[in-house]
PDB file of C-alpha atoms in Angstrom:
ATOM      1  CA  UNK A  36     -28.026  -6.347  32.940  1.00 47.00           C
ATOM      2  CA  UNK A  37     -29.301  -6.535  36.522  1.00 46.00           C
ATOM      3  CA  UNK A  38     -29.374  -9.616  38.666  1.00 40.00           C
ATOM      4  CA  UNK A  39     -32.566 -10.647  40.418  1.00 38.00           C
ATOM      5  CA  UNK A  40     -33.035 -13.309  43.070  1.00 39.00           C
ATOM      6  CA  UNK A  41     -30.852 -16.333  42.430  1.00 37.00           C
ATOM      7  CA  UNK A  42     -29.670 -15.253  38.990  1.00 40.00           C
ATOM      8  CA  UNK A  43     -25.985 -14.761  38.393  1.00 41.00           C
ATOM      9  CA  UNK A  44     -24.538 -11.395  37.368  1.00 50.00           C
ATOM     10  CA  UNK A  45     -24.438 -11.120  33.586  1.00 57.00           C
ATOM     11  CA  UNK A  46     -27.534 -13.243  32.921  1.00 68.00           C
ATOM     12  CA  UNK A  47     -30.323 -11.463  31.091  1.00 79.00           C
ATOM     13  CA  UNK A  48     -33.593 -10.552  32.744  1.00 81.00           C
ATOM     14  CA  UNK A  49     -36.911 -10.584  30.907  1.00 88.00           C
ATOM     15  CA  UNK A  50     -37.860  -6.956  31.427  1.00 89.00           C
ATOM     16  CA  UNK A  51     -41.520  -7.591  30.682  1.00 88.00           C
ATOM     17  CA  UNK A  52     -41.783  -9.671  33.868  1.00 91.00           C
ATOM     18  CA  UNK A  53     -40.629  -6.791  36.078  1.00 90.00           C
ATOM     19  CA  UNK A  54     -42.981  -4.323  37.723  1.00 90.00           C
ATOM     20  CA  UNK A  55     -42.844  -0.608  36.980  1.00 89.00           C
ATOM     21  CA  UNK A  56     -41.081  -0.052  40.328  1.00 92.00           C
ATOM     22  CA  UNK A  57     -38.454  -2.664  39.530  1.00 93.00           C
ATOM     23  CA  UNK A  58     -37.945  -1.184  36.068  1.00 93.00           C
ATOM     24  CA  UNK A  59     -37.534   2.258  37.626  1.00 94.00           C
ATOM     25  CA  UNK A  60     -34.853   0.849  39.947  1.00 94.00           C
ATOM     26  CA  UNK A  61     -33.052  -0.803  37.008  1.00 94.00           C
ATOM     27  CA  UNK A  62     -33.273   2.458  35.050  1.00 95.00           C
ATOM     28  CA  UNK A  63     -31.826   4.399  37.981  1.00 97.00           C
ATOM     29  CA  UNK A  64     -28.959   1.900  38.291  1.00 96.00           C
ATOM     30  CA  UNK A  65     -28.208   2.076  34.560  1.00 96.00           C
ATOM     31  CA  UNK A  66     -28.352   5.893  34.652  1.00 97.00           C
ATOM     32  CA  UNK A  67     -25.711   5.863  37.397  1.00 97.00           C
ATOM     33  CA  UNK A  68     -23.525   3.393  35.534  1.00 97.00           C
ATOM     34  CA  UNK A  69     -23.707   5.355  32.275  1.00 96.00           C
ATOM     35  CA  UNK A  70     -22.889   8.588  34.108  1.00 97.00           C
ATOM     36  CA  UNK A  71     -19.903   6.995  35.889  1.00 97.00           C
ATOM     37  CA  UNK A  72     -18.598   5.362  32.712  1.00 97.00           C
ATOM     38  CA  UNK A  73     -18.994   8.596  30.749  1.00 95.00           C
ATOM     39  CA  UNK A  74     -17.020  10.437  33.423  1.00 96.00           C
ATOM     40  CA  UNK A  75     -14.288   7.790  33.252  1.00 96.00           C
ATOM     41  CA  UNK A  76     -14.280   8.105  29.470  1.00 96.00           C
ATOM     42  CA  UNK A  77     -13.759  11.871  29.725  1.00 96.00           C
ATOM     43  CA  UNK A  78     -10.898  11.407  32.199  1.00 96.00           C
ATOM     44  CA  UNK A  79      -9.194   8.857  29.952  1.00 96.00           C
ATOM     45  CA  UNK A  80      -9.609  11.155  26.950  1.00 97.00           C
ATOM     46  CA  UNK A  81      -7.999  14.017  28.904  1.00 96.00           C
ATOM     47  CA  UNK A  82      -5.093  11.777  29.931  1.00 94.00           C
ATOM     48  CA  UNK A  83      -4.698  10.630  26.322  1.00 96.00           C
ATOM     49  CA  UNK A  84      -4.528  14.238  25.138  1.00 95.00           C
ATOM     50  CA  UNK A  85      -1.799  14.996  27.707  1.00 93.00           C
ATOM     51  CA  UNK A  86       0.272  11.972  26.696  1.00 94.00           C
ATOM     52  CA  UNK A  87      -0.097  12.845  23.014  1.00 95.00           C
ATOM     53  CA  UNK A  88       1.121  16.366  23.754  1.00 92.00           C
ATOM     54  CA  UNK A  89       4.102  14.998  25.717  1.00 90.00           C
ATOM     55  CA  UNK A  90       4.890  12.647  22.838  1.00 92.00           C
ATOM     56  CA  UNK A  91       4.684  15.514  20.343  1.00 91.00           C
ATOM     57  CA  UNK A  92       7.100  17.621  22.397  1.00 85.00           C
ATOM     58  CA  UNK A  93       9.582  14.759  22.867  1.00 88.00           C
ATOM     59  CA  UNK A  94       9.387  13.798  19.180  1.00 86.00           C
ATOM     60  CA  UNK A  95      10.040  17.368  18.097  1.00 82.00           C
ATOM     61  CA  UNK A  96      13.613  16.395  18.847  1.00 67.00           C
ATOM     62  CA  UNK A  97      16.557  17.837  20.673  1.00 60.00           C
ATOM     63  CA  UNK A  98      17.590  19.741  17.567  1.00 60.00           C
ATOM     64  CA  UNK A  99      14.748  22.208  18.071  1.00 64.00           C
ATOM     65  CA  UNK A 100      15.970  23.052  21.570  1.00 64.00           C
ATOM     66  CA  UNK A 101      18.713  25.567  22.132  1.00 65.00           C
ATOM     67  CA  UNK A 102      20.569  25.551  25.447  1.00 67.00           C
ATOM     68  CA  UNK A 103      20.759  29.331  25.439  1.00 71.00           C
ATOM     69  CA  UNK A 104      17.067  29.826  24.717  1.00 75.00           C
ATOM     70  CA  UNK A 105      14.775  30.281  27.715  1.00 80.00           C
ATOM     71  CA  UNK A 106      11.671  28.128  28.048  1.00 81.00           C
ATOM     72  CA  UNK A 107       8.557  28.199  30.201  1.00 83.00           C
ATOM     73  CA  UNK A 108       8.354  25.321  32.667  1.00 82.00           C
ATOM     74  CA  UNK A 109       4.839  24.405  33.848  1.00 81.00           C
ATOM     75  CA  UNK A 110       4.473  24.130  37.616  1.00 87.00           C
ATOM     76  CA  UNK A 111       0.687  23.772  37.441  1.00 88.00           C
ATOM     77  CA  UNK A 112      -1.889  24.056  34.655  1.00 84.00           C
ATOM     78  CA  UNK A 113      -1.835  27.835  34.955  1.00 91.00           C
ATOM     79  CA  UNK A 114       1.544  28.659  36.528  1.00 93.00           C
ATOM     80  CA  UNK A 115       4.784  28.704  34.500  1.00 92.00           C
ATOM     81  CA  UNK A 116       8.313  29.826  35.372  1.00 94.00           C
ATOM     82  CA  UNK A 117      11.198  30.762  33.093  1.00 91.00           C
ATOM     83  CA  UNK A 118      13.984  28.258  32.778  1.00 86.00           C
ATOM     84  CA  UNK A 119      16.750  26.969  30.546  1.00 82.00           C
ATOM     85  CA  UNK A 120      17.124  23.475  29.199  1.00 77.00           C
ATOM     86  CA  UNK A 121      20.244  21.911  30.735  1.00 80.00           C
ATOM     87  CA  UNK A 122      20.416  18.809  28.507  1.00 81.00           C
ATOM     88  CA  UNK A 123      18.192  18.665  25.414  1.00 80.00           C
ATOM     89  CA  UNK A 124      18.951  14.948  24.893  1.00 84.00           C
ATOM     90  CA  UNK A 125      17.463  13.874  28.239  1.00 87.00           C
ATOM     91  CA  UNK A 126      14.050  14.588  29.733  1.00 87.00           C
ATOM     92  CA  UNK A 127      12.231  13.872  32.975  1.00 89.00           C
ATOM     93  CA  UNK A 128       9.267  11.579  32.457  1.00 92.00           C
ATOM     94  CA  UNK A 129       6.370  11.437  34.928  1.00 89.00           C
ATOM     95  CA  UNK A 130       5.831   7.695  35.374  1.00 89.00           C
ATOM     96  CA  UNK A 131       2.907   8.174  37.746  1.00 85.00           C
ATOM     97  CA  UNK A 132       2.109   8.966  41.366  1.00 89.00           C
ATOM     98  CA  UNK A 133       4.591  11.832  41.408  1.00 86.00           C
ATOM     99  CA  UNK A 134       7.640   9.795  40.379  1.00 93.00           C
ATOM    100  CA  UNK A 135       9.904  11.126  37.641  1.00 92.00           C
ATOM    101  CA  UNK A 136      12.537   9.187  35.728  1.00 95.00           C
ATOM    102  CA  UNK A 137      15.259  10.683  33.569  1.00 94.00           C
ATOM    103  CA  UNK A 138      15.222   9.182  30.082  1.00 94.00           C
ATOM    104  CA  UNK A 139      16.836   9.945  26.773  1.00 93.00           C
ATOM    105  CA  UNK A 140      14.406  11.364  24.230  1.00 91.00           C
ATOM    106  CA  UNK A 141      14.107   8.080  22.302  1.00 93.00           C
ATOM    107  CA  UNK A 142      13.149   6.113  25.444  1.00 95.00           C
ATOM    108  CA  UNK A 143      10.767   8.868  26.492  1.00 95.00           C
ATOM    109  CA  UNK A 144       9.082   8.775  23.082  1.00 95.00           C
ATOM    110  CA  UNK A 145       8.723   4.973  23.326  1.00 96.00           C
ATOM    111  CA  UNK A 146       7.245   5.349  26.825  1.00 96.00           C
ATOM    112  CA  UNK A 147       4.675   7.896  25.644  1.00 96.00           C
ATOM    113  CA  UNK A 148       3.853   5.872  22.518  1.00 97.00           C
ATOM    114  CA  UNK A 149       3.099   2.857  24.726  1.00 97.00           C
ATOM    115  CA  UNK A 150       0.928   5.009  27.009  1.00 96.00           C
ATOM    116  CA  UNK A 151      -0.981   6.430  24.036  1.00 97.00           C
ATOM    117  CA  UNK A 152      -1.514   2.920  22.631  1.00 98.00           C
ATOM    118  CA  UNK A 153      -2.738   1.546  25.984  1.00 97.00           C
ATOM    119  CA  UNK A 154      -5.074   4.461  26.615  1.00 97.00           C
ATOM    120  CA  UNK A 155      -6.462   4.298  23.083  1.00 98.00           C
ATOM    121  CA  UNK A 156      -7.310   0.627  23.610  1.00 97.00           C
ATOM    122  CA  UNK A 157      -8.876   1.350  26.995  1.00 96.00           C
ATOM    123  CA  UNK A 158     -10.953   4.177  25.546  1.00 97.00           C
ATOM    124  CA  UNK A 159     -12.179   1.989  22.687  1.00 97.00           C
ATOM    125  CA  UNK A 160     -13.176  -0.758  25.121  1.00 96.00           C
ATOM    126  CA  UNK A 161     -14.908   1.706  27.404  1.00 97.00           C
ATOM    127  CA  UNK A 162     -16.725   3.244  24.447  1.00 96.00           C
ATOM    128  CA  UNK A 163     -18.218  -0.151  23.618  1.00 96.00           C
ATOM    129  CA  UNK A 164     -19.327  -0.632  27.213  1.00 96.00           C
ATOM    130  CA  UNK A 165     -20.911   2.841  27.343  1.00 96.00           C
ATOM    131  CA  UNK A 166     -22.785   2.165  24.104  1.00 96.00           C
ATOM    132  CA  UNK A 167     -24.056  -1.197  25.387  1.00 96.00           C
ATOM    133  CA  UNK A 168     -25.199   0.320  28.696  1.00 96.00           C
ATOM    134  CA  UNK A 169     -26.874   3.192  26.842  1.00 96.00           C
ATOM    135  CA  UNK A 170     -28.720   0.704  24.613  1.00 96.00           C
ATOM    136  CA  UNK A 171     -29.798  -1.267  27.694  1.00 95.00           C
ATOM    137  CA  UNK A 172     -31.033   1.971  29.243  1.00 96.00           C
ATOM    138  CA  UNK A 173     -33.099   2.776  26.144  1.00 97.00           C
ATOM    139  CA  UNK A 174     -34.685  -0.683  26.198  1.00 95.00           C
ATOM    140  CA  UNK A 175     -35.548  -0.360  29.898  1.00 95.00           C
ATOM    141  CA  UNK A 176     -37.029   3.104  29.299  1.00 96.00           C
ATOM    142  CA  UNK A 177     -39.160   1.783  26.431  1.00 96.00           C
ATOM    143  CA  UNK A 178     -40.475  -1.190  28.435  1.00 94.00           C
ATOM    144  CA  UNK A 179     -41.161   1.117  31.391  1.00 94.00           C
ATOM    145  CA  UNK A 180     -43.026   3.553  29.132  1.00 95.00           C
ATOM    146  CA  UNK A 181     -45.161   0.710  27.758  1.00 94.00           C
ATOM    147  CA  UNK A 182     -45.938  -0.557  31.268  1.00 92.00           C
ATOM    148  CA  UNK A 183     -46.969   2.926  32.389  1.00 91.00           C
ATOM    149  CA  UNK A 184     -49.229   3.305  29.349  1.00 92.00           C
ATOM    150  CA  UNK A 185     -50.890  -0.036  30.140  1.00 89.00           C
ATOM    151  CA  UNK A 186     -51.391   0.986  33.787  1.00 87.00           C
ATOM    152  CA  UNK A 187     -52.897   4.334  32.762  1.00 89.00           C
ATOM    153  CA  UNK A 188     -55.213   2.609  30.286  1.00 87.00           C
ATOM    154  CA  UNK A 189     -56.340   0.110  32.958  1.00 84.00           C
ATOM    155  CA  UNK A 190     -56.946   2.955  35.391  1.00 80.00           C
ATOM    156  CA  UNK A 191     -59.099   4.832  32.860  1.00 79.00           C
ATOM    157  CA  UNK A 192     -61.041   1.660  31.987  1.00 75.00           C
ATOM    158  CA  UNK A 193     -61.768   0.931  35.655  1.00 74.00           C
ATOM    159  CA  UNK A 194     -63.001   4.506  36.186  1.00 71.00           C
ATOM    160  CA  UNK A 195     -65.329   4.196  33.175  1.00 69.00           C
ATOM    161  CA  UNK A 196     -66.721   0.907  34.484  1.00 68.00           C
ATOM    162  CA  UNK A 197     -67.469   2.506  37.874  1.00 67.00           C
ATOM    163  CA  UNK A 198     -69.339   5.374  36.200  1.00 66.00           C
ATOM    164  CA  UNK A 199     -71.430   2.991  34.094  1.00 61.00           C
ATOM    165  CA  UNK A 200     -72.568   0.974  37.144  1.00 58.00           C
TER     166      UNK A 200
END
């Protein structure tokens, strides 16, 4: 949760001891964290989809490729050029940061399988974190709502007492 004063990061805070302002600050922090983690989750899911598609293409095998048949080569997400496959048994694999390595199709498939496995594990871990943060956010919102209701009730009671006097 949030650290206060001399408490170490990761220790729980009794939310009922915090003021409405402090709870609002904690809520704002948790909102930001959930938004950031959700964005990271979406990016990892997009990367996973790309690696799965690469794996599918590599696993389709060299037998489905014909040297004489023209293919479309993606230059960007929306720009493709015509080309011909020079060697259907070897592919260029993007290993990150713009570096490409030539691999045989079996090695390329193993590379993409490992990437898919790693990303799947990362996504599952991140999903658990997002759920925990979302639950924390709900608890903070509920405690904040209760505090506001108590403050409103006190305010109304004090106004009634002034009118009676």
